[in-house]
């Protein structure tokens, strides 16, 4: 029998009752044991599960799938990465068994610059990798997936935070559309 996983699937607007409603950008992240749950009423009056708080350093793996490019600006993308890092386990030693894993899957259209050899090439995606690594991660795997569509798949492990963080990399979390328009929107949550 293989390992068992305790999975906590969250989404801003879940389409399945097995997925918990959670606004990851505003949800409380606290030093608690396990996920603190609550409920909400959907438009039909059905009581559904939601997240009130997530545990700091409480997860081994976080998957951020097809969400970063839909956030309206670089500041929110960087906030989401910081919050994912806050939820992941990590160790200040070089023991890879103590590192958290961040999996990022994004649509291919965010960057067309892909270099052979397992690392993103120049362009928007390379900027995203630099910015994510500056937030306390190290890229350990990259793949360009083509299966009924195409996507970038990146795996990062947690590392010690760089002090001070390079604030110039914030612009690196822009999308190609923002880059083409010259947009430097850096507004955070209201």
mmCIF file of C-alpha atoms in Angstrom:
data_model
loop_
_atom_site.group_PDB
_atom_site.id
_atom_site.type_symbol
_atom_site.label_atom_id
_atom_site.label_comp_id
_atom_site.label_asym_id
_atom_site.label_seq_id
_atom_site.Cartn_x
_atom_site.Cartn_y
_atom_site.Cartn_z
ATOM 1 C CA UNK A 1 0.000 0.000 0.000
ATOM 2 C CA UNK A 2 1.343 3.418 -0.986
ATOM 3 C CA UNK A 3 1.597 6.520 1.150
ATOM 4 C CA UNK A 4 -1.559 8.304 2.207
ATOM 5 C CA UNK A 5 -1.945 11.994 1.608
ATOM 6 C CA UNK A 6 -3.978 14.501 3.575
ATOM 7 C CA UNK A 7 -5.110 16.823 0.771
ATOM 8 C CA UNK A 8 -6.686 20.228 1.284
ATOM 9 C CA UNK A 9 -8.061 21.460 -2.052
ATOM 10 C CA UNK A 10 -9.025 25.153 -2.075
ATOM 11 C CA UNK A 11 -10.472 27.531 -4.652
ATOM 12 C CA UNK A 12 -11.955 31.014 -4.608
ATOM 13 C CA UNK A 13 -15.133 29.693 -6.268
ATOM 14 C CA UNK A 14 -15.141 25.894 -5.970
ATOM 15 C CA UNK A 15 -17.243 23.899 -8.422
ATOM 16 C CA UNK A 16 -17.092 20.744 -6.308
ATOM 17 C CA UNK A 17 -18.193 20.253 -2.687
ATOM 18 C CA UNK A 18 -14.901 18.416 -2.048
ATOM 19 C CA UNK A 19 -13.010 21.672 -2.690
ATOM 20 C CA UNK A 20 -13.017 24.161 0.176
ATOM 21 C CA UNK A 21 -13.827 27.805 -0.497
ATOM 22 C CA UNK A 22 -10.875 30.047 0.337
ATOM 23 C CA UNK A 23 -9.553 33.409 -0.786
ATOM 24 C CA UNK A 24 -5.886 32.514 -0.469
ATOM 25 C CA UNK A 25 -4.817 36.162 -0.747
ATOM 26 C CA UNK A 26 -6.774 37.183 2.371
ATOM 27 C CA UNK A 27 -7.141 33.968 4.375
ATOM 28 C CA UNK A 28 -5.488 34.009 7.782
ATOM 29 C CA UNK A 29 -2.218 32.033 8.035
ATOM 30 C CA UNK A 30 -1.545 31.223 11.675
ATOM 31 C CA UNK A 31 0.537 29.033 13.941
ATOM 32 C CA UNK A 32 -2.186 26.401 14.398
ATOM 33 C CA UNK A 33 -2.517 22.630 14.119
ATOM 34 C CA UNK A 34 -4.329 21.786 10.888
ATOM 35 C CA UNK A 35 -6.785 23.773 8.835
ATOM 36 C CA UNK A 36 -9.460 25.796 10.636
ATOM 37 C CA UNK A 37 -12.702 25.260 8.762
ATOM 38 C CA UNK A 38 -15.932 27.189 8.587
ATOM 39 C CA UNK A 39 -18.996 27.106 6.341
ATOM 40 C CA UNK A 40 -20.806 29.466 3.997
ATOM 41 C CA UNK A 41 -24.158 29.471 2.253
ATOM 42 C CA UNK A 42 -24.111 29.277 -1.529
ATOM 43 C CA UNK A 43 -26.672 31.029 -3.729
ATOM 44 C CA UNK A 44 -29.078 28.081 -3.279
ATOM 45 C CA UNK A 45 -28.847 28.265 0.512
ATOM 46 C CA UNK A 46 -26.729 25.108 0.736
ATOM 47 C CA UNK A 47 -24.199 25.082 3.573
ATOM 48 C CA UNK A 48 -20.745 24.344 2.115
ATOM 49 C CA UNK A 49 -17.260 24.005 3.656
ATOM 50 C CA UNK A 50 -14.762 26.859 3.632
ATOM 51 C CA UNK A 51 -11.379 27.742 5.135
ATOM 52 C CA UNK A 52 -11.054 30.270 7.934
ATOM 53 C CA UNK A 53 -7.311 29.833 8.551
ATOM 54 C CA UNK A 54 -4.388 27.832 7.177
ATOM 55 C CA UNK A 55 -1.486 26.555 9.289
ATOM 56 C CA UNK A 56 1.877 28.303 8.984
ATOM 57 C CA UNK A 57 4.467 25.730 7.848
ATOM 58 C CA UNK A 58 1.681 23.153 7.810
ATOM 59 C CA UNK A 59 1.976 21.726 4.290
ATOM 60 C CA UNK A 60 4.609 19.672 2.492
ATOM 61 C CA UNK A 61 3.366 20.617 -0.990
ATOM 62 C CA UNK A 62 1.448 23.573 -2.427
ATOM 63 C CA UNK A 63 0.094 23.536 -5.974
ATOM 64 C CA UNK A 64 -0.618 26.863 -7.655
ATOM 65 C CA UNK A 65 -2.320 25.878 -10.875
ATOM 66 C CA UNK A 66 -3.507 28.320 -13.530
ATOM 67 C CA UNK A 67 -3.935 31.175 -11.079
ATOM 68 C CA UNK A 68 -0.884 33.474 -11.130
ATOM 69 C CA UNK A 69 -1.472 34.744 -14.661
ATOM 70 C CA UNK A 70 -5.103 35.547 -13.808
ATOM 71 C CA UNK A 71 -4.172 37.855 -10.944
ATOM 72 C CA UNK A 72 -4.386 41.457 -12.154
ATOM 73 C CA UNK A 73 -0.868 42.583 -11.223
ATOM 74 C CA UNK A 74 2.633 41.584 -10.195
ATOM 75 C CA UNK A 75 2.147 42.565 -6.547
ATOM 76 C CA UNK A 76 -0.700 40.092 -6.097
ATOM 77 C CA UNK A 77 1.301 37.347 -7.827
ATOM 78 C CA UNK A 78 4.211 37.983 -5.485
ATOM 79 C CA UNK A 79 1.844 38.030 -2.477
ATOM 80 C CA UNK A 80 0.445 34.653 -3.498
ATOM 81 C CA UNK A 81 3.969 33.183 -3.710
ATOM 82 C CA UNK A 82 4.876 34.649 -0.296
ATOM 83 C CA UNK A 83 1.712 33.194 1.250
ATOM 84 C CA UNK A 84 2.375 29.774 -0.300
ATOM 85 C CA UNK A 85 5.860 29.900 1.220
ATOM 86 C CA UNK A 86 4.375 30.766 4.616
ATOM 87 C CA UNK A 87 2.206 27.621 4.410
ATOM 88 C CA UNK A 88 5.070 25.294 3.418
ATOM 89 C CA UNK A 89 7.454 23.450 5.726
ATOM 90 C CA UNK A 90 11.116 24.285 5.423
ATOM 91 C CA UNK A 91 14.391 23.850 7.249
ATOM 92 C CA UNK A 92 17.353 26.179 7.499
ATOM 93 C CA UNK A 93 19.607 23.169 7.013
ATOM 94 C CA UNK A 94 20.295 21.797 3.567
ATOM 95 C CA UNK A 95 18.251 18.665 4.350
ATOM 96 C CA UNK A 96 16.019 18.277 1.255
ATOM 97 C CA UNK A 97 13.693 16.037 3.277
ATOM 98 C CA UNK A 98 12.680 19.130 5.268
ATOM 99 C CA UNK A 99 11.989 21.343 2.259
ATOM 100 C CA UNK A 100 8.493 22.238 1.123
ATOM 101 C CA UNK A 101 7.588 21.838 -2.523
ATOM 102 C CA UNK A 102 5.818 24.504 -4.612
ATOM 103 C CA UNK A 103 4.370 23.292 -7.912
ATOM 104 C CA UNK A 104 3.393 26.025 -10.370
ATOM 105 C CA UNK A 105 1.442 25.238 -13.515
ATOM 106 C CA UNK A 106 0.729 28.130 -15.876
ATOM 107 C CA UNK A 107 -0.688 28.493 -19.335
ATOM 108 C CA UNK A 108 1.871 28.511 -22.118
ATOM 109 C CA UNK A 109 0.845 31.972 -23.284
ATOM 110 C CA UNK A 110 2.569 33.704 -20.347
ATOM 111 C CA UNK A 111 5.899 33.153 -22.089
ATOM 112 C CA UNK A 112 6.992 31.649 -25.354
ATOM 113 C CA UNK A 113 10.667 31.716 -24.486
ATOM 114 C CA UNK A 114 11.543 28.159 -23.480
ATOM 115 C CA UNK A 115 15.077 26.853 -23.567
ATOM 116 C CA UNK A 116 15.963 23.218 -23.964
ATOM 117 C CA UNK A 117 17.750 21.686 -21.029
ATOM 118 C CA UNK A 118 15.077 21.919 -18.381
ATOM 119 C CA UNK A 119 15.104 25.643 -17.511
ATOM 120 C CA UNK A 120 12.923 28.458 -18.740
ATOM 121 C CA UNK A 121 14.588 30.718 -21.267
ATOM 122 C CA UNK A 122 14.669 34.482 -21.375
ATOM 123 C CA UNK A 123 11.520 36.539 -21.165
ATOM 124 C CA UNK A 124 8.558 36.673 -18.842
ATOM 125 C CA UNK A 125 8.846 33.123 -17.508
ATOM 126 C CA UNK A 126 12.534 33.582 -16.651
ATOM 127 C CA UNK A 127 11.560 36.744 -14.767
ATOM 128 C CA UNK A 128 8.909 34.806 -12.851
ATOM 129 C CA UNK A 129 11.451 32.134 -11.883
ATOM 130 C CA UNK A 130 13.916 34.799 -10.680
ATOM 131 C CA UNK A 131 11.199 36.516 -8.626
ATOM 132 C CA UNK A 132 9.955 33.237 -7.109
ATOM 133 C CA UNK A 133 13.517 32.183 -6.242
ATOM 134 C CA UNK A 134 13.986 35.566 -4.556
ATOM 135 C CA UNK A 135 10.977 34.737 -2.332
ATOM 136 C CA UNK A 136 12.750 31.762 -0.722
ATOM 137 C CA UNK A 137 12.553 29.019 -3.342
ATOM 138 C CA UNK A 138 14.906 27.181 -5.673
ATOM 139 C CA UNK A 139 13.775 25.868 -9.065
ATOM 140 C CA UNK A 140 14.389 22.115 -9.101
ATOM 141 C CA UNK A 141 12.447 21.067 -12.202
ATOM 142 C CA UNK A 142 10.855 22.600 -15.281
ATOM 143 C CA UNK A 143 8.834 21.007 -18.056
ATOM 144 C CA UNK A 144 6.817 22.287 -20.981
ATOM 145 C CA UNK A 145 3.718 20.126 -21.198
ATOM 146 C CA UNK A 146 1.857 19.556 -24.453
ATOM 147 C CA UNK A 147 -1.247 17.444 -23.976
ATOM 148 C CA UNK A 148 -4.540 18.790 -25.344
ATOM 149 C CA UNK A 149 -3.071 22.254 -24.757
ATOM 150 C CA UNK A 150 0.221 23.446 -23.427
ATOM 151 C CA UNK A 151 1.491 24.683 -20.098
ATOM 152 C CA UNK A 152 4.618 25.457 -18.129
ATOM 153 C CA UNK A 153 5.163 23.173 -15.116
ATOM 154 C CA UNK A 154 7.698 24.312 -12.523
ATOM 155 C CA UNK A 155 8.745 22.697 -9.249
ATOM 156 C CA UNK A 156 10.469 24.731 -6.545
ATOM 157 C CA UNK A 157 11.704 23.727 -3.110
ATOM 158 C CA UNK A 158 11.830 26.046 -0.132
ATOM 159 C CA UNK A 159 15.185 27.547 0.815
ATOM 160 C CA UNK A 160 16.324 30.117 3.341
ATOM 161 C CA UNK A 161 14.871 33.542 2.606
ATOM 162 C CA UNK A 162 17.235 35.965 0.948
ATOM 163 C CA UNK A 163 17.779 39.100 3.024
ATOM 164 C CA UNK A 164 16.994 41.682 1.835
ATOM 165 C CA UNK A 165 14.617 40.629 -0.915
ATOM 166 C CA UNK A 166 15.295 42.180 -4.302
ATOM 167 C CA UNK A 167 12.389 44.594 -4.757
ATOM 168 C CA UNK A 168 13.434 45.205 -8.376
ATOM 169 C CA UNK A 169 12.294 41.660 -9.176
ATOM 170 C CA UNK A 170 8.676 42.639 -8.496
ATOM 171 C CA UNK A 171 8.410 43.842 -12.089
ATOM 172 C CA UNK A 172 9.532 40.368 -13.167
ATOM 173 C CA UNK A 173 6.182 38.932 -12.088
ATOM 174 C CA UNK A 174 4.417 40.817 -14.891
ATOM 175 C CA UNK A 175 2.643 38.965 -17.687
ATOM 176 C CA UNK A 176 3.534 39.356 -21.366
ATOM 177 C CA UNK A 177 0.447 41.547 -21.823
ATOM 178 C CA UNK A 178 1.530 43.829 -18.954
ATOM 179 C CA UNK A 179 5.063 43.885 -20.301
ATOM 180 C CA UNK A 180 3.884 44.838 -23.806
ATOM 181 C CA UNK A 181 1.669 47.628 -22.460
ATOM 182 C CA UNK A 182 4.398 48.937 -20.173
ATOM 183 C CA UNK A 183 2.113 48.439 -17.154
ATOM 184 C CA UNK A 184 3.902 48.565 -13.846
ATOM 185 C CA UNK A 185 0.782 48.166 -11.697
ATOM 186 C CA UNK A 186 1.894 47.283 -8.231
ATOM 187 C CA UNK A 187 -1.316 47.697 -6.244
ATOM 188 C CA UNK A 188 -1.894 45.141 -3.540
ATOM 189 C CA UNK A 189 -5.109 43.902 -1.978
ATOM 190 C CA UNK A 190 -7.528 46.666 -1.041
#
